[in-house]
Amino acid sequence: MSTFTRFVLPLFCLGFLVQDILSIEDTAYNSSDITIPQKKINIAVLTDISSNLYSTTGYENLAAARLAIQDINANKSFLPDYYFDMKFKDDGCDRKIGLKALSNVYSKGERIHAVIGISCSVVCELAGYLCSVDQWNIPVVSHSCSSDDLSKSDVFPTFSRLSLSVYKYVDAIIRVCEAFKWQKVGIMVNNINWYVRTANKMKDKMENNDHYPIKVFLEKYYYDEYANELDGEESDTNRLLKEQLNRMRKDVRVIIIVGYAHDIIFVLKAANKLGMTNGHFAFLTQEFIQAEFNKKDKELMQAIQGVLDFEPLLNKSDLGYISFSERVRAVVKTQGYPQTGKDANLVAAQMYDAVFLYAKAVEEAVNQGMSIEDGAGLVRLMSSMKWIGKSGEIKIDQVGDRLGNVQIMNIQSGEFRQVGTWWMTKRPQLDLAEDPNNDSQIIWPGNPSSPPVACGRQYELCQTYSDAIAKITLMALVCVAFLFGLLVRLYLYNRTNK
């Protein structure tokens, strides 16, 4: 055997083998730093990077998912026999784009063990059906979806989430209404089936709760993304929305807007054109903070000023969050993603925690000798989990929903400022800023000196007890005068005909 065959050829082949190992594509860790374990877990990460509303924050969400996987793989004591890898797809916050993304990640290449992320509920519902027990049977852990329908564990047994259901905010809304003595409100809801069902459920709870019953007027509106693009002509959708707002203003001065961020902007702009941002109205939203605003748009800035937004509590002064935010910005910069110049958004923190929620369920399954390929089984394991994550205190309930505290944000000059907290994980309690000398003072639309009044500042929408007495007295006087006049006329008639 020649020297080449005995020494050079083996070294040559070994070089190719090393090159093959190092060329394994992995977005989550550096192959040269970590000894690759035998078992690989593939997760599909979906978020929106293409729509006009969430694209920049979508890149932050992607960066957060990368960080989570990197941290899991770097922890030698956490699932030491496994390593995580990810495949990313844009869900576009759109049903068609989301379906294509889900089909691509599942049907091509290696097995997908879980779907993490998803920006909008229309895509989450698709994923929930596709990943259900009788289909793919893999977990879906969302960082953002808020449909109340997704809480139906009999329909979506493999679904869990780090975001709050829209319905979960209703208790906080009731307490805020009580704090400002708002005894009647309106709900403007996007005419999407799950939103309408949730809004009706909110209406029922607000009207029939034992603590502070509130009269609710509900209108279903239609969103049209092209409504503002007609050349000098108002669209039918815009006209209909203005008619609905005009009907609403005859009954209420407090309006809750239920919908996606672009829906909320659509309604607020219409309200602004109708002069409803004049200091007489209050507008309440849920998770509006995810939207990206063009601060050069003066009409938009005026329309959103003073809105009260309800969202999961996030302590941005926490050192763990500050460190996380810096790391997200570093990944965004390194990857060449669009930069916001701000701290990492709440939903990015929820994305990081969504990856870890799945990983913790896998660890528990391994410890219990369960299959990590049983999606419904993994979601059941999640229901007992609680820890302090990047997005704050995390508790998962029996249907896979997060039980979280709520922070109340106030839009001031295009920025969200915290003005209150509703504690759900502790004893239910509302802390609300009402001190005018406090930096967290609430600014209302139109910047009035006092909060909007449910009955109107002149009580024009309400009938007080004294108003009722006055009306009854007036009616009685009118009747007496009428009868007196009739008697006089009869008397004169009788005298004339004698």
PDB file of C-alpha atoms in Angstrom, residues 220-414:
ATOM      1  CA  LYS A 220     -70.318  46.084  13.569  1.00  0.00           C
ATOM      2  CA  TYR A 221     -68.195  47.949  11.032  1.00  0.00           C
ATOM      3  CA  TYR A 222     -66.376  46.901   7.869  1.00  0.00           C
ATOM      4  CA  TYR A 223     -62.714  47.635   7.230  1.00  0.00           C
ATOM      5  CA  ASP A 224     -61.602  48.559   3.733  1.00  0.00           C
ATOM      6  CA  GLU A 225     -57.855  48.963   3.227  1.00  0.00           C
ATOM      7  CA  TYR A 226     -58.477  50.937   0.018  1.00  0.00           C
ATOM      8  CA  ALA A 227     -61.124  53.237   1.508  1.00  0.00           C
ATOM      9  CA  ASN A 228     -58.743  56.189   1.742  1.00  0.00           C
ATOM     10  CA  GLU A 229     -57.191  55.751  -1.703  1.00  0.00           C
ATOM     11  CA  LEU A 230     -60.102  56.964  -3.844  1.00  0.00           C
ATOM     12  CA  ASP A 231     -59.365  60.138  -5.785  1.00  0.00           C
ATOM     13  CA  GLY A 232     -61.370  62.845  -4.056  1.00  0.00           C
ATOM     14  CA  GLU A 233     -64.261  60.485  -3.499  1.00  0.00           C
ATOM     15  CA  GLU A 234     -65.436  58.970  -0.221  1.00  0.00           C
ATOM     16  CA  SER A 235     -65.897  55.203  -0.265  1.00  0.00           C
ATOM     17  CA  ASP A 236     -69.145  53.473   0.700  1.00  0.00           C
ATOM     18  CA  THR A 237     -67.273  51.848   3.605  1.00  0.00           C
ATOM     19  CA  ASN A 238     -66.225  55.251   4.943  1.00  0.00           C
ATOM     20  CA  ARG A 239     -69.732  56.635   4.611  1.00  0.00           C
ATOM     21  CA  LEU A 240     -71.202  53.637   6.427  1.00  0.00           C
ATOM     22  CA  LEU A 241     -68.649  53.929   9.239  1.00  0.00           C
ATOM     23  CA  LYS A 242     -69.463  57.614   9.724  1.00  0.00           C
ATOM     24  CA  GLU A 243     -73.191  56.799   9.886  1.00  0.00           C
ATOM     25  CA  GLN A 244     -72.444  54.185  12.551  1.00  0.00           C
ATOM     26  CA  LEU A 245     -70.315  56.599  14.587  1.00  0.00           C
ATOM     27  CA  ASN A 246     -73.022  59.248  14.350  1.00  0.00           C
ATOM     28  CA  ARG A 247     -75.547  56.728  15.672  1.00  0.00           C
ATOM     29  CA  MET A 248     -73.152  55.787  18.439  1.00  0.00           C
ATOM     30  CA  ARG A 249     -72.542  59.372  19.534  1.00  0.00           C
ATOM     31  CA  LYS A 250     -76.277  59.819  20.195  1.00  0.00           C
ATOM     32  CA  ASP A 251     -75.993  57.290  23.024  1.00  0.00           C
ATOM     33  CA  VAL A 252     -72.427  57.214  24.392  1.00  0.00           C
ATOM     34  CA  ARG A 253     -69.261  59.206  24.973  1.00  0.00           C
ATOM     35  CA  VAL A 254     -67.004  56.192  25.615  1.00  0.00           C
ATOM     36  CA  ILE A 255     -66.203  53.865  22.696  1.00  0.00           C
ATOM     37  CA  ILE A 256     -64.293  50.567  22.772  1.00  0.00           C
ATOM     38  CA  ILE A 257     -62.795  49.682  19.378  1.00  0.00           C
ATOM     39  CA  VAL A 258     -62.302  45.950  18.771  1.00  0.00           C
ATOM     40  CA  GLY A 259     -60.189  44.899  15.792  1.00  0.00           C
ATOM     41  CA  TYR A 260     -56.705  44.680  14.340  1.00  0.00           C
ATOM     42  CA  ALA A 261     -54.451  47.724  14.516  1.00  0.00           C
ATOM     43  CA  HIS A 262     -55.349  48.877  10.983  1.00  0.00           C
ATOM     44  CA  ASP A 263     -59.055  48.548  11.889  1.00  0.00           C
ATOM     45  CA  ILE A 264     -58.560  50.729  14.956  1.00  0.00           C
ATOM     46  CA  ILE A 265     -56.754  53.403  12.934  1.00  0.00           C
ATOM     47  CA  PHE A 266     -59.571  53.311  10.355  1.00  0.00           C
ATOM     48  CA  VAL A 267     -62.210  54.000  13.028  1.00  0.00           C
ATOM     49  CA  LEU A 268     -60.165  56.642  14.861  1.00  0.00           C
ATOM     50  CA  LYS A 269     -59.503  58.579  11.673  1.00  0.00           C
ATOM     51  CA  ALA A 270     -63.217  58.585  10.851  1.00  0.00           C
ATOM     52  CA  ALA A 271     -64.051  59.703  14.406  1.00  0.00           C
ATOM     53  CA  ASN A 272     -61.505  62.504  14.119  1.00  0.00           C
ATOM     54  CA  LYS A 273     -63.100  63.734  10.876  1.00  0.00           C
ATOM     55  CA  LEU A 274     -66.466  63.802  12.653  1.00  0.00           C
ATOM     56  CA  GLY A 275     -65.029  66.022  15.400  1.00  0.00           C
ATOM     57  CA  MET A 276     -65.177  63.286  18.044  1.00  0.00           C
ATOM     58  CA  THR A 277     -61.649  63.983  19.301  1.00  0.00           C
ATOM     59  CA  ASN A 278     -62.859  67.287  20.776  1.00  0.00           C
ATOM     60  CA  GLY A 279     -62.576  66.473  24.489  1.00  0.00           C
ATOM     61  CA  HIS A 280     -66.010  64.880  24.859  1.00  0.00           C
ATOM     62  CA  PHE A 281     -65.122  61.287  23.946  1.00  0.00           C
ATOM     63  CA  ALA A 282     -62.855  58.505  25.251  1.00  0.00           C
ATOM     64  CA  PHE A 283     -61.564  55.661  23.062  1.00  0.00           C
ATOM     65  CA  LEU A 284     -60.401  52.288  24.430  1.00  0.00           C
ATOM     66  CA  THR A 285     -58.445  49.620  22.506  1.00  0.00           C
ATOM     67  CA  GLN A 286     -56.626  46.310  23.110  1.00  0.00           C
ATOM     68  CA  GLU A 287     -52.992  45.664  22.100  1.00  0.00           C
ATOM     69  CA  PHE A 288     -52.920  48.680  19.791  1.00  0.00           C
ATOM     70  CA  ILE A 289     -49.292  49.122  20.875  1.00  0.00           C
ATOM     71  CA  GLN A 290     -48.216  46.600  18.231  1.00  0.00           C
ATOM     72  CA  ALA A 291     -48.980  49.109  15.471  1.00  0.00           C
ATOM     73  CA  GLU A 292     -46.318  51.224  13.807  1.00  0.00           C
ATOM     74  CA  PHE A 293     -47.219  54.910  13.421  1.00  0.00           C
ATOM     75  CA  ASN A 294     -46.018  57.414  10.878  1.00  0.00           C
ATOM     76  CA  LYS A 295     -45.473  60.444  13.111  1.00  0.00           C
ATOM     77  CA  LYS A 296     -45.342  62.718  10.082  1.00  0.00           C
ATOM     78  CA  ASP A 297     -49.017  61.942   9.466  1.00  0.00           C
ATOM     79  CA  LYS A 298     -50.625  64.814  11.403  1.00  0.00           C
ATOM     80  CA  GLU A 299     -54.145  63.505  10.867  1.00  0.00           C
ATOM     81  CA  LEU A 300     -53.150  60.148  12.342  1.00  0.00           C
ATOM     82  CA  MET A 301     -51.354  61.723  15.314  1.00  0.00           C
ATOM     83  CA  GLN A 302     -54.443  63.785  16.123  1.00  0.00           C
ATOM     84  CA  ALA A 303     -56.753  60.772  15.731  1.00  0.00           C
ATOM     85  CA  ILE A 304     -54.805  58.496  18.123  1.00  0.00           C
ATOM     86  CA  GLN A 305     -53.972  61.112  20.771  1.00  0.00           C
ATOM     87  CA  GLY A 306     -55.370  60.199  24.190  1.00  0.00           C
ATOM     88  CA  VAL A 307     -56.416  56.614  23.381  1.00  0.00           C
ATOM     89  CA  LEU A 308     -56.359  54.181  26.335  1.00  0.00           C
ATOM     90  CA  ASP A 309     -54.842  50.853  25.271  1.00  0.00           C
ATOM     91  CA  PHE A 310     -54.970  47.595  27.261  1.00  0.00           C
ATOM     92  CA  GLU A 311     -52.123  45.094  26.853  1.00  0.00           C
ATOM     93  CA  PRO A 312     -50.119  42.491  28.826  1.00  0.00           C
ATOM     94  CA  LEU A 313     -47.988  44.004  31.580  1.00  0.00           C
ATOM     95  CA  LEU A 314     -44.300  44.425  30.700  1.00  0.00           C
ATOM     96  CA  ASN A 315     -41.821  45.981  33.129  1.00  0.00           C
ATOM     97  CA  LYS A 316     -39.353  47.733  30.825  1.00  0.00           C
ATOM     98  CA  SER A 317     -37.233  48.819  33.791  1.00  0.00           C
ATOM     99  CA  ASP A 318     -36.472  45.185  34.663  1.00  0.00           C
ATOM    100  CA  LEU A 319     -32.760  44.429  34.165  1.00  0.00           C
ATOM    101  CA  GLY A 320     -33.563  41.121  32.476  1.00  0.00           C
ATOM    102  CA  TYR A 321     -35.775  42.865  29.941  1.00  0.00           C
ATOM    103  CA  ILE A 322     -33.197  45.620  29.351  1.00  0.00           C
ATOM    104  CA  SER A 323     -30.526  43.007  28.611  1.00  0.00           C
ATOM    105  CA  PHE A 324     -32.920  41.100  26.353  1.00  0.00           C
ATOM    106  CA  SER A 325     -33.832  44.276  24.465  1.00  0.00           C
ATOM    107  CA  GLU A 326     -30.159  45.083  23.835  1.00  0.00           C
ATOM    108  CA  ARG A 327     -29.532  41.573  22.557  1.00  0.00           C
ATOM    109  CA  VAL A 328     -32.533  41.791  20.201  1.00  0.00           C
ATOM    110  CA  ARG A 329     -31.255  45.088  18.798  1.00  0.00           C
ATOM    111  CA  ALA A 330     -27.821  43.511  18.300  1.00  0.00           C
ATOM    112  CA  VAL A 331     -29.292  40.594  16.330  1.00  0.00           C
ATOM    113  CA  VAL A 332     -31.429  42.972  14.262  1.00  0.00           C
ATOM    114  CA  LYS A 333     -28.342  45.006  13.402  1.00  0.00           C
ATOM    115  CA  THR A 334     -26.148  41.974  12.673  1.00  0.00           C
ATOM    116  CA  GLN A 335     -28.768  40.393  10.415  1.00  0.00           C
ATOM    117  CA  GLY A 336     -29.389  43.667   8.576  1.00  0.00           C
ATOM    118  CA  TYR A 337     -33.055  43.824   9.561  1.00  0.00           C
ATOM    119  CA  PRO A 338     -34.969  47.158   9.632  1.00  0.00           C
ATOM    120  CA  GLN A 339     -34.285  48.927  12.931  1.00  0.00           C
ATOM    121  CA  THR A 340     -36.786  50.825  15.091  1.00  0.00           C
ATOM    122  CA  GLY A 341     -34.267  52.605  17.311  1.00  0.00           C
ATOM    123  CA  LYS A 342     -36.445  51.679  20.315  1.00  0.00           C
ATOM    124  CA  ASP A 343     -36.490  48.995  22.976  1.00  0.00           C
ATOM    125  CA  ALA A 344     -37.634  45.568  21.825  1.00  0.00           C
ATOM    126  CA  ASN A 345     -41.403  45.457  21.611  1.00  0.00           C
ATOM    127  CA  LEU A 346     -43.654  43.463  23.939  1.00  0.00           C
ATOM    128  CA  VAL A 347     -44.487  40.901  21.259  1.00  0.00           C
ATOM    129  CA  ALA A 348     -40.791  40.144  20.700  1.00  0.00           C
ATOM    130  CA  ALA A 349     -40.513  39.285  24.385  1.00  0.00           C
ATOM    131  CA  GLN A 350     -43.579  37.057  24.015  1.00  0.00           C
ATOM    132  CA  MET A 351     -41.953  35.353  21.002  1.00  0.00           C
ATOM    133  CA  TYR A 352     -38.867  34.533  23.083  1.00  0.00           C
ATOM    134  CA  ASP A 353     -41.080  33.136  25.847  1.00  0.00           C
ATOM    135  CA  ALA A 354     -43.183  31.159  23.338  1.00  0.00           C
ATOM    136  CA  VAL A 355     -40.079  29.275  22.203  1.00  0.00           C
ATOM    137  CA  PHE A 356     -39.170  28.586  25.832  1.00  0.00           C
ATOM    138  CA  LEU A 357     -42.715  27.474  26.711  1.00  0.00           C
ATOM    139  CA  TYR A 358     -42.458  24.797  24.038  1.00  0.00           C
ATOM    140  CA  ALA A 359     -38.921  23.840  25.127  1.00  0.00           C
ATOM    141  CA  LYS A 360     -40.007  23.532  28.767  1.00  0.00           C
ATOM    142  CA  ALA A 361     -42.860  21.241  27.706  1.00  0.00           C
ATOM    143  CA  VAL A 362     -40.394  19.085  25.744  1.00  0.00           C
ATOM    144  CA  GLU A 363     -38.123  18.892  28.787  1.00  0.00           C
ATOM    145  CA  GLU A 364     -41.031  17.828  31.004  1.00  0.00           C
ATOM    146  CA  ALA A 365     -42.106  15.210  28.453  1.00  0.00           C
ATOM    147  CA  VAL A 366     -38.578  13.787  28.341  1.00  0.00           C
ATOM    148  CA  ASN A 367     -38.423  13.695  32.150  1.00  0.00           C
ATOM    149  CA  GLN A 368     -41.761  11.850  32.285  1.00  0.00           C
ATOM    150  CA  GLY A 369     -40.850   9.439  29.507  1.00  0.00           C
ATOM    151  CA  MET A 370     -43.528  10.856  27.195  1.00  0.00           C
ATOM    152  CA  SER A 371     -43.275  11.234  23.438  1.00  0.00           C
ATOM    153  CA  ILE A 372     -42.153  14.684  22.320  1.00  0.00           C
ATOM    154  CA  GLU A 373     -44.122  14.144  19.116  1.00  0.00           C
ATOM    155  CA  ASP A 374     -47.530  14.203  20.842  1.00  0.00           C
ATOM    156  CA  GLY A 375     -48.658  17.780  20.271  1.00  0.00           C
ATOM    157  CA  ALA A 376     -51.763  17.621  22.461  1.00  0.00           C
ATOM    158  CA  GLY A 377     -49.775  15.945  25.242  1.00  0.00           C
ATOM    159  CA  LEU A 378     -47.152  18.710  25.188  1.00  0.00           C
ATOM    160  CA  VAL A 379     -49.838  21.416  25.382  1.00  0.00           C
ATOM    161  CA  ARG A 380     -51.391  19.670  28.384  1.00  0.00           C
ATOM    162  CA  LEU A 381     -47.988  19.792  30.095  1.00  0.00           C
ATOM    163  CA  MET A 382     -47.842  23.555  29.453  1.00  0.00           C
ATOM    164  CA  SER A 383     -50.996  24.150  31.497  1.00  0.00           C
ATOM    165  CA  SER A 384     -49.165  23.729  34.798  1.00  0.00           C
ATOM    166  CA  MET A 385     -46.207  25.955  33.935  1.00  0.00           C
ATOM    167  CA  LYS A 386     -45.318  29.294  35.469  1.00  0.00           C
ATOM    168  CA  TRP A 387     -42.137  31.340  35.507  1.00  0.00           C
ATOM    169  CA  ILE A 388     -40.836  34.871  35.045  1.00  0.00           C
ATOM    170  CA  GLY A 389     -40.080  35.306  31.363  1.00  0.00           C
ATOM    171  CA  LYS A 390     -38.859  38.167  29.215  1.00  0.00           C
ATOM    172  CA  SER A 391     -42.481  39.343  28.879  1.00  0.00           C
ATOM    173  CA  GLY A 392     -43.082  39.253  32.643  1.00  0.00           C
ATOM    174  CA  GLU A 393     -44.943  36.841  34.890  1.00  0.00           C
ATOM    175  CA  ILE A 394     -46.213  33.811  32.976  1.00  0.00           C
ATOM    176  CA  LYS A 395     -48.959  31.403  34.022  1.00  0.00           C
ATOM    177  CA  ILE A 396     -50.682  29.074  31.567  1.00  0.00           C
ATOM    178  CA  ASP A 397     -54.232  27.930  32.307  1.00  0.00           C
ATOM    179  CA  GLN A 398     -56.033  24.678  31.485  1.00  0.00           C
ATOM    180  CA  VAL A 399     -56.960  25.731  27.934  1.00  0.00           C
ATOM    181  CA  GLY A 400     -53.444  26.881  27.034  1.00  0.00           C
ATOM    182  CA  ASP A 401     -54.135  30.586  27.590  1.00  0.00           C
ATOM    183  CA  ARG A 402     -51.873  32.940  29.432  1.00  0.00           C
ATOM    184  CA  LEU A 403     -53.095  34.428  32.693  1.00  0.00           C
ATOM    185  CA  GLY A 404     -51.359  37.770  32.797  1.00  0.00           C
ATOM    186  CA  ASN A 405     -51.560  41.173  34.381  1.00  0.00           C
ATOM    187  CA  VAL A 406     -52.706  44.089  32.237  1.00  0.00           C
ATOM    188  CA  GLN A 407     -51.067  47.460  31.770  1.00  0.00           C
ATOM    189  CA  ILE A 408     -53.118  50.443  30.673  1.00  0.00           C
ATOM    190  CA  MET A 409     -51.283  52.632  28.201  1.00  0.00           C
ATOM    191  CA  ASN A 410     -52.140  56.160  27.104  1.00  0.00           C
ATOM    192  CA  ILE A 411     -51.075  57.481  23.682  1.00  0.00           C
ATOM    193  CA  GLN A 412     -49.374  60.832  24.149  1.00  0.00           C
ATOM    194  CA  SER A 413     -47.772  62.503  21.092  1.00  0.00           C
ATOM    195  CA  GLY A 414     -47.516  59.155  19.326  1.00  0.00           C
TER     196      GLY A 414
END
